[in-house]
């Protein structure tokens, strides 16, 4: 059950990690994830690389092209190329689910911290879930975007996370056994 210790821990976490200290800053943070998020920088940097001709360079020459044309190390070029390949294969919205997942997670923290009421949290989650259902076709589609976002954000493989997801999908009782396109109903508002 919620108690003052848990509330204070979430308030500390939100302040330290997200610079959120009240309802107003919480709302701005959720709005950032919904309007821009990590995908805005992903799109911007990869569109720049595309405009600069990276897409016209054969894949096996792209590292050399980057080293010759920009002030980057080979390691940095590798990160940019990984992201650019993701952009080419999945498009400019490749990491969108990572932003939506952050927004959903933060909403729970905003409630626990006392910045949102239970109903406010659910209303915003309903809004985001509706966007998610409109933009993705299935749990696999959504989770693939989450994993791509994780890789973009962390520069690490999402393989361990994917393995957990695949394990959870196989279980008899799993959140992923719920049909992704289940009609969303605002039962708390009735």
Coordinates of N, CA and C in Angstrom, one line a residue:
X1 N 0.8 -1.2 0.0 CA 0.0 0.0 0.0 C 0.9 1.3 0.0
X2 N 0.3 2.3 -0.6 CA 1.1 3.6 -0.6 C 1.2 4.1 0.8
X3 N 2.4 4.6 1.1 CA 2.6 5.3 2.4 C 3.5 6.4 2.2
X4 N 3.8 7.2 3.2 CA 4.6 8.4 3.1 C 6.0 8.1 2.6
X5 N 6.6 7.0 3.1 CA 8.0 6.7 2.7 C 8.1 6.4 1.2
X6 N 7.1 5.6 0.7 CA 7.1 5.3 -0.7 C 6.9 6.6 -1.5
X7 N 6.0 7.5 -1.1 CA 5.7 8.7 -1.8 C 7.0 9.6 -1.8
X8 N 7.7 9.7 -0.7 CA 8.9 10.5 -0.7 C 10.0 9.9 -1.6
X9 N 10.1 8.6 -1.6 CA 11.1 7.9 -2.5 C 10.8 8.2 -3.9
X10 N 9.5 8.2 -4.3 CA 9.2 8.5 -5.7 C 9.4 10.0 -6.0
X11 N 9.1 10.8 -5.1 CA 9.4 12.3 -5.3 C 10.9 12.5 -5.5
X12 N 11.7 11.9 -4.7 CA 13.2 12.0 -4.8 C 13.6 11.5 -6.2
X13 N 13.1 10.3 -6.5 CA 13.5 9.7 -7.8 C 13.1 10.6 -9.0
X14 N 11.9 11.2 -8.9 CA 11.4 12.0 -10.0 C 12.3 13.3 -10.1
X15 N 12.6 13.9 -9.0 CA 13.4 15.1 -9.0 C 14.8 14.8 -9.5
X16 N 15.4 13.8 -9.0 CA 16.8 13.4 -9.4 C 16.9 13.0 -10.9
X17 N 16.0 12.2 -11.3 CA 16.1 11.6 -12.7 C 15.4 12.4 -13.8
X18 N 14.4 13.1 -13.4 CA 13.5 13.7 -14.4 C 13.3 15.2 -14.2
X19 N 13.8 15.7 -13.1 CA 13.6 17.1 -12.7 C 12.2 17.5 -12.6
X20 N 11.4 16.5 -12.1 CA 10.0 16.7 -11.8 C 9.8 16.9 -10.3
X21 N 9.1 18.0 -9.9 CA 8.9 18.2 -8.5 C 7.4 18.6 -8.2
X22 N 6.6 18.6 -9.2 CA 5.2 19.0 -9.0 C 4.3 18.6 -10.2
X23 N 3.0 18.9 -10.1 CA 2.1 18.5 -11.2 C 2.5 19.2 -12.5
X24 N 2.9 20.4 -12.4 CA 3.2 21.2 -13.7 C 4.4 20.6 -14.4
X25 N 5.4 20.3 -13.7 CA 6.6 19.7 -14.3 C 6.3 18.3 -14.7
X26 N 5.5 17.6 -14.0 CA 5.1 16.2 -14.5 C 4.4 16.3 -15.8
X27 N 3.4 17.2 -15.9 CA 2.7 17.4 -17.2 C 3.6 17.7 -18.3
X28 N 4.5 18.6 -18.1 CA 5.5 19.0 -19.2 C 6.3 17.8 -19.6
X29 N 6.7 16.9 -18.6 CA 7.5 15.8 -19.0 C 6.7 14.8 -19.8
X30 N 5.5 14.5 -19.4 CA 4.7 13.6 -20.3 C 4.4 14.2 -21.6
X31 N 4.2 15.5 -21.7 CA 3.9 16.2 -23.0 C 5.2 16.0 -23.9
X32 N 6.4 16.2 -23.3 CA 7.6 16.0 -24.1 C 7.7 14.7 -24.7
X33 N 7.4 13.6 -23.9 CA 7.5 12.3 -24.4 C 6.4 12.1 -25.6
X34 N 5.3 12.7 -25.4 CA 4.2 12.5 -26.4 C 4.4 13.3 -27.7
X35 N 5.0 14.5 -27.5 CA 5.2 15.4 -28.7 C 6.5 15.3 -29.4
X36 N 7.6 15.0 -28.6 CA 8.9 14.9 -29.1 C 9.6 13.6 -28.7
X37 N 10.0 13.5 -27.4 CA 10.6 12.4 -26.9 C 12.0 12.1 -27.6
X38 N 12.5 10.9 -27.3 CA 13.8 10.5 -27.9 C 13.7 10.4 -29.4
X39 N 12.5 10.1 -29.9 CA 12.3 10.0 -31.4 C 12.6 11.2 -32.1
X40 N 12.4 12.4 -31.5 CA 12.7 13.7 -32.2 C 14.2 13.8 -32.6
X41 N 15.0 13.5 -31.6 CA 16.5 13.6 -31.9 C 16.9 12.4 -32.8
X42 N 16.3 11.3 -32.7 CA 16.6 10.1 -33.6 C 16.3 10.6 -35.0
X43 N 15.1 11.2 -35.2 CA 14.7 11.6 -36.6 C 15.6 12.7 -37.1
X44 N 15.9 13.7 -36.2 CA 16.7 14.8 -36.7 C 18.1 14.4 -37.1
X45 N 18.8 13.6 -36.2 CA 20.2 13.2 -36.5 C 20.2 12.3 -37.8
X46 N 19.2 11.4 -37.9 CA 19.3 10.5 -39.1 C 18.9 11.2 -40.4
X47 N 18.0 12.2 -40.3 CA 17.6 13.0 -41.5 C 18.8 13.8 -42.0
X48 N 19.6 14.3 -41.0 CA 20.8 15.0 -41.3 C 21.8 14.1 -42.1
X49 N 22.0 12.9 -41.5 CA 22.9 12.0 -42.2 C 22.4 11.6 -43.6
X50 N 21.1 11.5 -43.7 CA 20.6 11.2 -45.0 C 20.8 12.3 -46.0
X51 N 20.5 13.5 -45.6 CA 20.8 14.7 -46.4 C 22.2 14.9 -46.8
X52 N 23.1 14.4 -45.9 CA 24.5 14.5 -46.2 C 25.0 13.4 -47.1
X53 N 24.1 12.5 -47.5 CA 24.5 11.5 -48.5 C 24.9 10.2 -47.9
X54 N 24.7 9.9 -46.6 CA 25.1 8.6 -46.1 C 24.4 7.5 -46.7
X55 N 23.1 7.7 -47.0 CA 22.3 6.6 -47.6 C 22.7 6.2 -49.0
X56 N 23.5 7.1 -49.7 CA 24.0 6.8 -51.0 C 25.3 6.0 -51.0
X57 N 25.9 5.9 -49.9 CA 27.2 5.2 -49.7 C 26.9 3.8 -49.5
X58 N 27.6 2.9 -50.2 CA 27.5 1.4 -49.9 C 27.7 1.1 -48.4
X59 N 27.0 0.2 -47.9 CA 27.1 -0.1 -46.4 C 28.5 -0.4 -46.0
X60 N 29.3 -1.1 -46.8 CA 30.6 -1.5 -46.4 C 31.6 -0.3 -46.4
X61 N 31.2 0.9 -46.9 CA 32.1 2.1 -47.0 C 31.6 3.2 -46.1
X62 N 30.5 3.0 -45.4 CA 29.9 4.1 -44.6 C 30.8 4.5 -43.4
X63 N 31.5 3.6 -42.7 CA 32.3 4.0 -41.6 C 33.4 4.9 -42.2
X64 N 34.1 4.5 -43.3 CA 35.1 5.3 -43.9 C 34.6 6.7 -44.3
X65 N 33.4 6.7 -44.9 CA 32.7 8.0 -45.3 C 32.6 8.9 -44.1
X66 N 32.1 8.4 -43.0 CA 31.9 9.2 -41.8 C 33.2 9.7 -41.3
X67 N 34.2 8.8 -41.2 CA 35.5 9.3 -40.7 C 36.2 10.3 -41.6
X68 N 35.9 10.3 -42.9 CA 36.5 11.2 -43.8 C 35.7 12.6 -43.8
X69 N 34.4 12.5 -43.4 CA 33.6 13.7 -43.6 C 33.2 14.4 -42.2
X70 N 33.4 13.7 -41.1 CA 33.0 14.3 -39.9 C 34.1 14.0 -38.8
X71 N 34.1 14.9 -37.8 CA 35.0 14.7 -36.7 C 34.5 13.7 -35.7
X72 N 34.5 12.5 -36.0 CA 34.0 11.4 -35.1 C 35.1 10.3 -35.1
X73 N 35.0 9.6 -33.9 CA 35.9 8.4 -33.8 C 35.2 7.2 -34.5
X74 N 36.0 6.2 -34.6 CA 35.4 5.0 -35.2 C 34.3 4.4 -34.4
X75 N 34.5 4.5 -33.1 CA 33.4 4.0 -32.2 C 32.1 4.9 -32.3
X76 N 32.3 6.2 -32.4 CA 31.2 7.1 -32.6 C 30.5 6.8 -33.9
X77 N 31.3 6.6 -34.9 CA 30.7 6.3 -36.3 C 29.9 5.1 -36.2
X78 N 30.4 4.1 -35.5 CA 29.6 2.8 -35.3 C 28.3 3.1 -34.7
X79 N 28.2 3.9 -33.7 CA 26.9 4.2 -33.0 C 26.0 4.9 -34.0
X80 N 26.5 5.9 -34.7 CA 25.7 6.6 -35.7 C 25.2 5.7 -36.8
X81 N 26.1 4.8 -37.3 CA 25.7 3.9 -38.3 C 24.6 2.9 -37.9
X82 N 24.8 2.4 -36.6 CA 23.7 1.5 -36.1 C 22.4 2.2 -36.1
X83 N 22.4 3.4 -35.6 CA 21.1 4.2 -35.6 C 20.6 4.5 -37.0
X84 N 21.5 4.8 -37.9 CA 21.1 5.1 -39.3 C 20.5 3.8 -39.9
X85 N 21.1 2.7 -39.7 CA 20.5 1.4 -40.2 C 19.1 1.2 -39.7
X86 N 18.9 1.5 -38.4 CA 17.6 1.3 -37.8 C 16.6 2.3 -38.5
X87 N 17.1 3.5 -38.7 CA 16.2 4.5 -39.4 C 15.9 4.1 -40.8
X88 N 16.8 3.5 -41.5 CA 16.6 3.1 -42.9 C 15.6 1.9 -42.9
X89 N 15.8 1.0 -42.0 CA 14.9 -0.2 -42.0 C 13.5 0.0 -41.4
X90 N 13.4 0.8 -40.4 CA 12.1 0.9 -39.7 C 11.5 2.3 -39.8
X91 N 12.2 3.3 -40.3 CA 11.6 4.6 -40.5 C 11.8 5.6 -39.4
X92 N 11.4 6.8 -39.5 CA 11.6 7.8 -38.6 C 10.9 7.6 -37.2
X93 N 9.9 6.8 -37.2 CA 9.2 6.6 -35.9 C 9.6 5.3 -35.2
X94 N 10.8 4.8 -35.6 CA 11.2 3.4 -35.2 C 11.3 3.3 -33.6
X95 N 11.6 4.4 -32.9 CA 11.7 4.3 -31.5 C 10.6 4.9 -30.7
X96 N 9.4 5.1 -31.4 CA 8.3 5.8 -30.7 C 7.8 5.1 -29.5
X97 N 7.7 3.8 -29.5 CA 7.2 3.0 -28.4 C 8.0 3.3 -27.1
X98 N 9.3 3.5 -27.3 CA 10.2 3.8 -26.2 C 9.7 5.0 -25.4
X99 N 9.3 6.0 -26.2 CA 8.7 7.3 -25.6 C 7.4 7.0 -24.9
X100 N 6.5 6.3 -25.6 CA 5.2 6.0 -24.9 C 5.4 5.1 -23.7
X101 N 6.3 4.2 -23.7 CA 6.6 3.4 -22.5 C 7.1 4.2 -21.4
X102 N 8.0 5.1 -21.7 CA 8.4 6.0 -20.6 C 7.3 6.9 -20.0
X103 N 6.5 7.4 -20.9 CA 5.3 8.2 -20.4 C 4.4 7.4 -19.5
X104 N 4.1 6.2 -19.9 CA 3.3 5.3 -19.1 C 3.9 5.0 -17.7
X105 N 5.2 4.7 -17.7 CA 5.9 4.4 -16.5 C 5.9 5.6 -15.6
X106 N 6.2 6.8 -16.1 CA 6.3 8.0 -15.3 C 4.9 8.3 -14.7
X107 N 3.9 8.1 -15.5 CA 2.5 8.4 -14.9 C 2.3 7.6 -13.6
X108 N 2.7 6.4 -13.5 CA 2.6 5.6 -12.3 C 3.4 6.3 -11.2
X109 N 4.6 6.7 -11.5 CA 5.4 7.4 -10.5 C 4.7 8.8 -10.1
X110 N 4.1 9.5 -11.0 CA 3.5 10.7 -10.7 C 2.3 10.5 -9.7
X111 N 1.6 9.4 -9.9 CA 0.5 9.1 -9.0 C 1.1 8.8 -7.6
X112 N 2.1 7.9 -7.6 CA 2.6 7.5 -6.3 C 3.2 8.7 -5.5
X113 N 3.8 9.6 -6.3 CA 4.5 10.8 -5.7 C 3.4 11.8 -5.2
X114 N 2.2 11.6 -5.7 CA 1.1 12.6 -5.2 C 0.9 13.7 -6.2
X115 N 1.5 13.7 -7.4 CA 1.4 14.8 -8.3 C 0.1 14.6 -9.2
X116 N -0.3 13.4 -9.4 CA -1.5 13.1 -10.1 C -2.5 12.3 -9.3
X117 N -3.8 12.5 -9.4 CA -4.7 11.7 -8.7 C -4.8 10.3 -9.5
X118 N -5.4 9.4 -8.9 CA -5.6 8.1 -9.6 C -6.4 8.2 -10.9
X119 N -7.4 9.0 -10.9 CA -8.2 9.2 -12.1 C -7.4 10.0 -13.1
X120 N -6.6 11.0 -12.8 CA -5.8 11.7 -13.7 C -4.8 10.8 -14.4
X121 N -4.2 9.9 -13.6 CA -3.2 9.0 -14.1 C -3.9 8.1 -15.2
X122 N -5.1 7.5 -14.8 CA -5.8 6.6 -15.7 C -6.2 7.3 -17.0
X123 N -6.7 8.5 -16.9 CA -7.1 9.3 -18.0 C -6.0 9.5 -19.0
X124 N -4.8 9.9 -18.5 CA -3.7 10.1 -19.4 C -3.2 8.7 -19.9
X125 N -3.2 7.7 -19.1 CA -2.8 6.4 -19.6 C -3.8 5.9 -20.8
X126 N -5.0 6.2 -20.6 CA -6.0 5.8 -21.6 C -5.7 6.6 -22.9
X127 N -5.4 7.8 -22.8 CA -5.0 8.6 -24.0 C -3.8 8.0 -24.7
X128 N -2.8 7.7 -23.9 CA -1.6 7.2 -24.5 C -1.8 5.8 -25.1
X129 N -2.6 4.9 -24.4 CA -2.9 3.6 -24.9 C -3.6 3.7 -26.2
X130 N -4.5 4.6 -26.3 CA -5.2 4.8 -27.6 C -4.3 5.2 -28.7
X131 N -3.3 6.0 -28.4 CA -2.3 6.4 -29.4 C -1.5 5.1 -29.8
X132 N -1.1 4.3 -28.8 CA -0.3 3.1 -29.0 C -1.1 2.2 -29.9
X133 N -2.4 1.9 -29.6 CA -3.2 1.0 -30.4 C -3.3 1.5 -31.9
X134 N -3.3 2.8 -32.0 CA -3.5 3.4 -33.4 C -2.2 3.3 -34.2
X135 N -1.0 3.3 -33.5 CA 0.2 3.3 -34.2 C 0.9 2.0 -34.4
X136 N 0.4 1.0 -33.6 CA 1.1 -0.3 -33.7 C 0.0 -1.4 -33.9
X137 N 0.4 -2.5 -34.5 CA -0.6 -3.5 -34.9 C -0.7 -4.7 -33.9
X138 N 0.4 -4.9 -33.1 CA 0.4 -6.0 -32.2 C 1.4 -5.8 -31.1
X139 N 1.4 -6.7 -30.1 CA 2.4 -6.6 -29.0 C 3.8 -6.7 -29.6
X140 N 4.0 -7.6 -30.6 CA 5.3 -7.8 -31.2 C 5.8 -6.5 -31.9
X141 N 4.9 -5.8 -32.6 CA 5.2 -4.6 -33.3 C 5.5 -3.5 -32.3
X142 N 4.7 -3.4 -31.2 CA 5.0 -2.4 -30.2 C 6.3 -2.7 -29.4
X143 N 6.5 -3.9 -29.0 CA 7.7 -4.3 -28.3 C 9.0 -4.1 -29.2
X144 N 8.9 -4.5 -30.4 CA 10.0 -4.2 -31.3 C 10.5 -2.8 -31.3
X145 N 9.5 -1.9 -31.3 CA 9.8 -0.5 -31.3 C 10.4 -0.1 -29.9
X146 N 9.9 -0.7 -28.9 CA 10.5 -0.4 -27.5 C 11.9 -0.9 -27.5
X147 N 12.2 -2.1 -28.0 CA 13.6 -2.6 -28.0 C 14.5 -1.7 -28.9
X148 N 14.0 -1.3 -30.0 CA 14.8 -0.4 -30.9 C 15.1 0.9 -30.1
X149 N 14.1 1.4 -29.4 CA 14.3 2.6 -28.6 C 15.3 2.4 -27.5
X150 N 15.3 1.3 -26.9 CA 16.2 1.0 -25.8 C 17.7 1.0 -26.4
X151 N 17.8 0.3 -27.6 CA 19.1 0.3 -28.2 C 19.6 1.6 -28.6
X152 N 18.7 2.5 -29.1 CA 19.1 3.8 -29.5 C 19.5 4.6 -28.2
X153 N 18.7 4.5 -27.2 CA 19.0 5.3 -25.9 C 20.2 4.8 -25.2
X154 N 20.4 3.5 -25.2 CA 21.5 2.9 -24.3 C 22.8 2.5 -25.1
X155 N 22.7 2.4 -26.4 CA 23.8 1.9 -27.2 C 24.1 0.5 -26.7
X156 N 23.2 -0.3 -26.2 CA 23.4 -1.7 -25.8 C 22.4 -2.6 -26.5
X157 N 22.7 -3.8 -26.6 CA 21.8 -4.8 -27.2 C 20.5 -5.0 -26.4
X158 N 19.4 -5.1 -27.1 CA 18.2 -5.4 -26.3 C 17.9 -6.9 -26.2
X159 N 18.9 -7.7 -26.6 CA 18.7 -9.1 -26.6 C 18.2 -9.7 -25.3
X160 N 18.8 -9.3 -24.1 CA 18.3 -9.8 -22.8 C 16.8 -9.4 -22.6
X161 N 16.5 -8.2 -23.0 CA 15.1 -7.8 -22.8 C 14.1 -8.6 -23.7
X162 N 14.6 -8.8 -24.9 CA 13.8 -9.6 -25.9 C 13.5 -11.0 -25.4
X163 N 14.5 -11.6 -24.8 CA 14.4 -12.9 -24.2 C 13.4 -13.0 -23.1
X164 N 13.4 -12.0 -22.3 CA 12.4 -11.9 -21.2 C 11.0 -11.8 -21.8
X165 N 10.8 -10.9 -22.8 CA 9.5 -10.7 -23.4 C 9.1 -12.0 -24.1
X166 N 9.9 -12.7 -24.8 CA 9.6 -14.0 -25.4 C 9.1 -15.0 -24.4
X167 N 9.8 -15.0 -23.2 CA 9.5 -15.9 -22.1 C 8.1 -15.6 -21.6
X168 N 7.9 -14.3 -21.4 CA 6.6 -13.9 -20.8 C 5.4 -14.2 -21.8
X169 N 5.6 -14.1 -23.0 CA 4.6 -14.4 -24.0 C 4.2 -15.8 -24.0
X170 N 5.1 -16.7 -23.6 CA 4.8 -18.1 -23.6 C 4.1 -18.6 -22.3
X171 N 4.0 -17.8 -21.3 CA 3.4 -18.2 -20.1 C 1.9 -18.2 -20.2
X172 N 1.3 -19.1 -19.4 CA -0.1 -19.2 -19.4 C -0.8 -17.9 -18.9
X173 N -0.2 -17.3 -17.9 CA -0.8 -16.0 -17.4 C 0.3 -14.9 -17.7
X174 N -0.1 -14.1 -18.7 CA 0.8 -13.1 -19.2 C 0.1 -11.8 -19.6
X175 N 0.6 -10.6 -19.4 CA -0.1 -9.5 -19.9 C -0.2 -9.5 -21.4
X176 N 0.7 -10.2 -22.1 CA 0.8 -10.3 -23.5 C -0.2 -11.3 -24.1
X177 N -0.9 -12.0 -23.2 CA -2.0 -12.8 -23.7 C -3.3 -12.0 -24.0
X178 N -3.3 -10.8 -23.5 CA -4.5 -9.9 -23.8 C -4.3 -9.4 -25.2
X179 N -5.4 -9.5 -26.0 CA -5.4 -9.1 -27.4 C -4.9 -7.6 -27.4
X180 N -3.9 -7.3 -28.2 CA -3.4 -5.9 -28.3 C -4.5 -4.9 -28.7
X181 N -5.4 -5.3 -29.5 CA -6.4 -4.4 -30.0 C -7.7 -4.5 -29.2
X182 N -7.6 -5.0 -27.9 CA -8.8 -5.0 -27.0 C -9.3 -3.6 -26.9
X183 N -10.7 -3.5 -27.0 CA -11.3 -2.2 -26.9 C -11.0 -1.6 -25.5
X184 N -10.6 -0.4 -25.5 CA -10.3 0.3 -24.2 C -11.5 0.9 -23.7
X185 N -11.8 0.6 -22.4 CA -13.0 1.2 -21.8 C -12.6 1.9 -20.6
X186 N -13.2 3.1 -20.4 CA -12.8 4.0 -19.3 C -13.8 3.6 -18.1
X187 N -13.6 2.4 -17.5 CA -14.5 1.9 -16.5 C -14.4 2.8 -15.2
X188 N -13.2 3.4 -14.9 CA -13.1 4.2 -13.8 C -13.9 5.5 -13.8
X189 N -14.3 5.9 -15.1 CA -15.1 7.2 -15.3 C -16.6 6.9 -15.2
X190 N -17.0 5.7 -15.1 CA -18.4 5.4 -15.1 C -19.1 5.6 -13.7

